[in-house]
Short mmCIF file of C-alpha atoms in Angstrom, two decimals:
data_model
loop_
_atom_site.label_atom_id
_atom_site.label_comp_id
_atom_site.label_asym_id
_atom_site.label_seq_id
_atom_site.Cartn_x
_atom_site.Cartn_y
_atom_site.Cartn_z
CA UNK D 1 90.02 68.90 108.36
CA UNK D 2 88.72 67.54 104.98
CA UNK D 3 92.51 68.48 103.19
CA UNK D 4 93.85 66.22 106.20
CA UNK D 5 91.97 63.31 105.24
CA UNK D 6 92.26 63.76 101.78
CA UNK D 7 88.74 64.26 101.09
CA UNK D 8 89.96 68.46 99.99
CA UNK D 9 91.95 70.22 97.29
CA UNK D 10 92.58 73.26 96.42
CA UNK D 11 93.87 74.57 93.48
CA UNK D 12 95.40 78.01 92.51
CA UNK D 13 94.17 80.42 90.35
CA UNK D 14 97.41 81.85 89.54
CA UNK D 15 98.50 80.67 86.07
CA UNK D 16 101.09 77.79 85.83
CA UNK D 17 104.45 79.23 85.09
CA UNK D 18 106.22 78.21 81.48
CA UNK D 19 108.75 76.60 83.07
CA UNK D 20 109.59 73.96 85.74
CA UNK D 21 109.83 75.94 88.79
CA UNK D 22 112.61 75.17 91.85
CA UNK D 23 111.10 74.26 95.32
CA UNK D 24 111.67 77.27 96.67
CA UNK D 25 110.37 79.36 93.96
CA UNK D 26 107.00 77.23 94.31
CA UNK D 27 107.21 78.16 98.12
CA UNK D 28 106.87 82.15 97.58
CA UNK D 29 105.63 82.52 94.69
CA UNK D 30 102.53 85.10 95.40
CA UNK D 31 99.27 84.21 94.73
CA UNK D 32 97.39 86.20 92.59
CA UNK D 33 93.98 87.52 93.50
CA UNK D 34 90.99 87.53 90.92
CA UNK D 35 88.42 89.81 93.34
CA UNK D 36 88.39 93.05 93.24
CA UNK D 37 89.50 94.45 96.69
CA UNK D 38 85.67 95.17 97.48
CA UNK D 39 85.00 91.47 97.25
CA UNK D 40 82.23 91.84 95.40
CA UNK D 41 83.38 91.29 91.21
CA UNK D 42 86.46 89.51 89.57
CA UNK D 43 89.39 91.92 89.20
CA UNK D 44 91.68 92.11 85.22
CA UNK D 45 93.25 88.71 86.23
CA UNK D 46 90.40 87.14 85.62
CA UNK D 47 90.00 85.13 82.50
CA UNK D 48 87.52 82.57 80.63
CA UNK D 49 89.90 79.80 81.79
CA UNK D 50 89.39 80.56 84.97
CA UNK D 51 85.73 79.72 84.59
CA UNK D 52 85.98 76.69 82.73
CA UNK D 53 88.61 75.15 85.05
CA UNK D 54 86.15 75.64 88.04
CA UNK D 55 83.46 74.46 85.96
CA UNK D 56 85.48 71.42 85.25
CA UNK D 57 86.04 70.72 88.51
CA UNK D 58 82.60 71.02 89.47
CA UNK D 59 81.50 68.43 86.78
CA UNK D 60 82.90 65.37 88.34
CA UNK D 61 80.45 63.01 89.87
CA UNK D 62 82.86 62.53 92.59
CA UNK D 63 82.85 66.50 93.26
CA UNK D 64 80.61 67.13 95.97
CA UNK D 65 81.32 70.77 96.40
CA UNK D 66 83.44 73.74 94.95
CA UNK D 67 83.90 76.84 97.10
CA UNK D 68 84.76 80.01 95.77
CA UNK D 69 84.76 84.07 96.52
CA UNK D 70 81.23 85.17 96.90
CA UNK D 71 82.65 88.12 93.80
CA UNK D 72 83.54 84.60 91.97
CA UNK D 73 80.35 82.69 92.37
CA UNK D 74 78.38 86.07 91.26
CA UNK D 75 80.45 86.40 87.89
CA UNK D 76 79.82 82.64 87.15
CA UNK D 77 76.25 83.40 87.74
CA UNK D 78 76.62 86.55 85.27
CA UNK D 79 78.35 84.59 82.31
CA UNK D 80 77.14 80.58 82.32
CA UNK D 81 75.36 79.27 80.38
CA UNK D 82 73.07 76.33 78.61
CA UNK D 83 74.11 72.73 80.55
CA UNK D 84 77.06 74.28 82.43
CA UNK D 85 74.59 76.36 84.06
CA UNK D 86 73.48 72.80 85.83
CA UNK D 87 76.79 72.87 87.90
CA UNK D 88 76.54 76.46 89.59
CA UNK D 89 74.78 74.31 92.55
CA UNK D 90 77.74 72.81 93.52
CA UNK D 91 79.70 75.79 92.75
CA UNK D 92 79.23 77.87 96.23
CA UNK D 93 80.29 80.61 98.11
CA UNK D 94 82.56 80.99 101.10
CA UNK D 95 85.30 83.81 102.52
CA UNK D 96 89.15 83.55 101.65
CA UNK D 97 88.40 82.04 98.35
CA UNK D 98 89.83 84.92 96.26
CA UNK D 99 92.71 83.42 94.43
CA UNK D 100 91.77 79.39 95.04
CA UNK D 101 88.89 77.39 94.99
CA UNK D 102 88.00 74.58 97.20
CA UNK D 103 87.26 70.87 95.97
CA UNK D 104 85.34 69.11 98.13
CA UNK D 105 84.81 65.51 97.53
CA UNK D 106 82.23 62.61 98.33
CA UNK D 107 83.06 59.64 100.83
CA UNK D 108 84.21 56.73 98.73
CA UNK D 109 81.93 54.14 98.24
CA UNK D 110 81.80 51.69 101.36
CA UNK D 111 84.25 53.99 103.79
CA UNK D 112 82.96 54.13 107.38
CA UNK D 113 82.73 56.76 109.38
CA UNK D 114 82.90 59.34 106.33
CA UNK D 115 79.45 61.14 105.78
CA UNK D 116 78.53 62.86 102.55
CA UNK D 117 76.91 66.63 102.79
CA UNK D 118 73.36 66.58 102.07
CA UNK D 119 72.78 67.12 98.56
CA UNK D 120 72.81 70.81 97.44
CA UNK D 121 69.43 72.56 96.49
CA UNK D 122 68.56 71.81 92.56
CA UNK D 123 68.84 76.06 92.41
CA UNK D 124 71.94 77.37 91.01
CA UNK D 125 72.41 79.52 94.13
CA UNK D 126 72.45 82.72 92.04
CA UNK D 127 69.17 84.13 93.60
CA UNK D 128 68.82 85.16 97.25
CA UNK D 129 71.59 82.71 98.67
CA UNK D 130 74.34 84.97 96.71
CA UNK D 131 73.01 88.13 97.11
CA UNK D 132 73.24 86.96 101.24
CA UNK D 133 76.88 86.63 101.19
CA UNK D 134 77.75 89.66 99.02
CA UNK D 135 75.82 91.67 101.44
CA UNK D 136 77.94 89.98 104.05
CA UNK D 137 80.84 91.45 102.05
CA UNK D 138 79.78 94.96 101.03
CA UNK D 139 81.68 98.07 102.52
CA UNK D 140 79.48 99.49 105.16
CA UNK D 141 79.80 103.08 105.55
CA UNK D 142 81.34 104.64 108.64
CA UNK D 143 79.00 105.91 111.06
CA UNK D 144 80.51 108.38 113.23
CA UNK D 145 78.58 108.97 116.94
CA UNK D 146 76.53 111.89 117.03
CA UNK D 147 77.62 112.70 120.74
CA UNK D 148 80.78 111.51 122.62
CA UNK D 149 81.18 108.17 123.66
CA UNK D 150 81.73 107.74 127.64
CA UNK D 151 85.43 105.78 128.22
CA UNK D 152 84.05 103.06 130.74
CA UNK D 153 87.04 102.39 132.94
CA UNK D 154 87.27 98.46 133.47
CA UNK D 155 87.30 97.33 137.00
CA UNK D 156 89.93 94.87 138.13
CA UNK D 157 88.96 91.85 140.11
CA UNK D 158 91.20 91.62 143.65
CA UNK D 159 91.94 89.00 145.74
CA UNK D 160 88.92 90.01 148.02
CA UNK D 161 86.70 89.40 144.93
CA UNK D 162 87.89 85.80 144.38
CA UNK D 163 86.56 82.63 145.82
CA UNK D 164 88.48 81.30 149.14
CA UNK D 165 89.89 78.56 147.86
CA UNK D 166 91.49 80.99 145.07
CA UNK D 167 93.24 82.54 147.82
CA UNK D 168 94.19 79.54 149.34
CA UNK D 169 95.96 78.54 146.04
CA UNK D 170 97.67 81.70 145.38
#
């Protein structure tokens, strides 16, 4: 809802091409992922640009949020530094984010009806709030049942079952 009201972005992480590129080929061009398939670290695509685009982003006074891949948000967490460090509150985690990130902007002054989120925690959200969501993310192994598992057959509902006036409509 926030992209419809223009309050959302996103932008790619897939490089800009070095040329002008047709409609269509802007229509299916793939994306290209920087997790890992495991979700949980930044694959070879990644690069340094990468992190200071979403950096740049998140330095905007107008930038309320930036989403990103949980496997994102724990690399920026690994490699910041000094002031940027500042802006890894904004910088948060959410699913799907894998080869965009999310901007997520503040009401403009004096619009009604637009709320702001509540202000993020002064933490960088490296600690506890991370791990959280990688956890959500890690492979769980398959636990296969140590005796067979009874087939319950459903049972169907019948005209009998129904209300009256269900048979009255029917």
């Amino acid at each position: 809802a926030s992209h419809q009201i223009g309050r959302a972005a996103d932008s790619w992480l897939t490089p800009m091409a070095d040329r002008k590129m047709s409609y269509e080929e802007r229509e299916v061009i793939a994306e290209a992922s920087v997790v890992k398939p495991n979700m949980q670290n930044v694959n070879g695509n990644w690069t340094k640009a990468h992190q200071r685009l979403i950096l740049r982003a998140a330095s905007y006074p107008q930038v309320e949020r930036v989403f990103i891949n949980p496997g994102i948000k724990k690399k920026l967490c690994d490699t910041v530094q000094g002031a940027d460090r500042n802006l890894l509150s904004k910088i948060r985690p959410i699913y799907g984010h894998n080869y965009h990130f999310h901007i997520r902007m503040k009401c403009p002054p004096g619009s009604q009806g637009c709320d702001d989120q509540v202000d993020p925690p002064n933490d960088s959200g490296c600690g506890k709030p991370l791990a959280e969501w990688l956890d959500r993310v890690r492979p769980r192994p398959v636990v296969k049942p140590t005796k067979p598992v009874k087939v319950v057959k459903p049972k169907y509902l019948t005209l009998s079952g129904l209300p009256d006036a269900c048979a009255l409509v029917l």
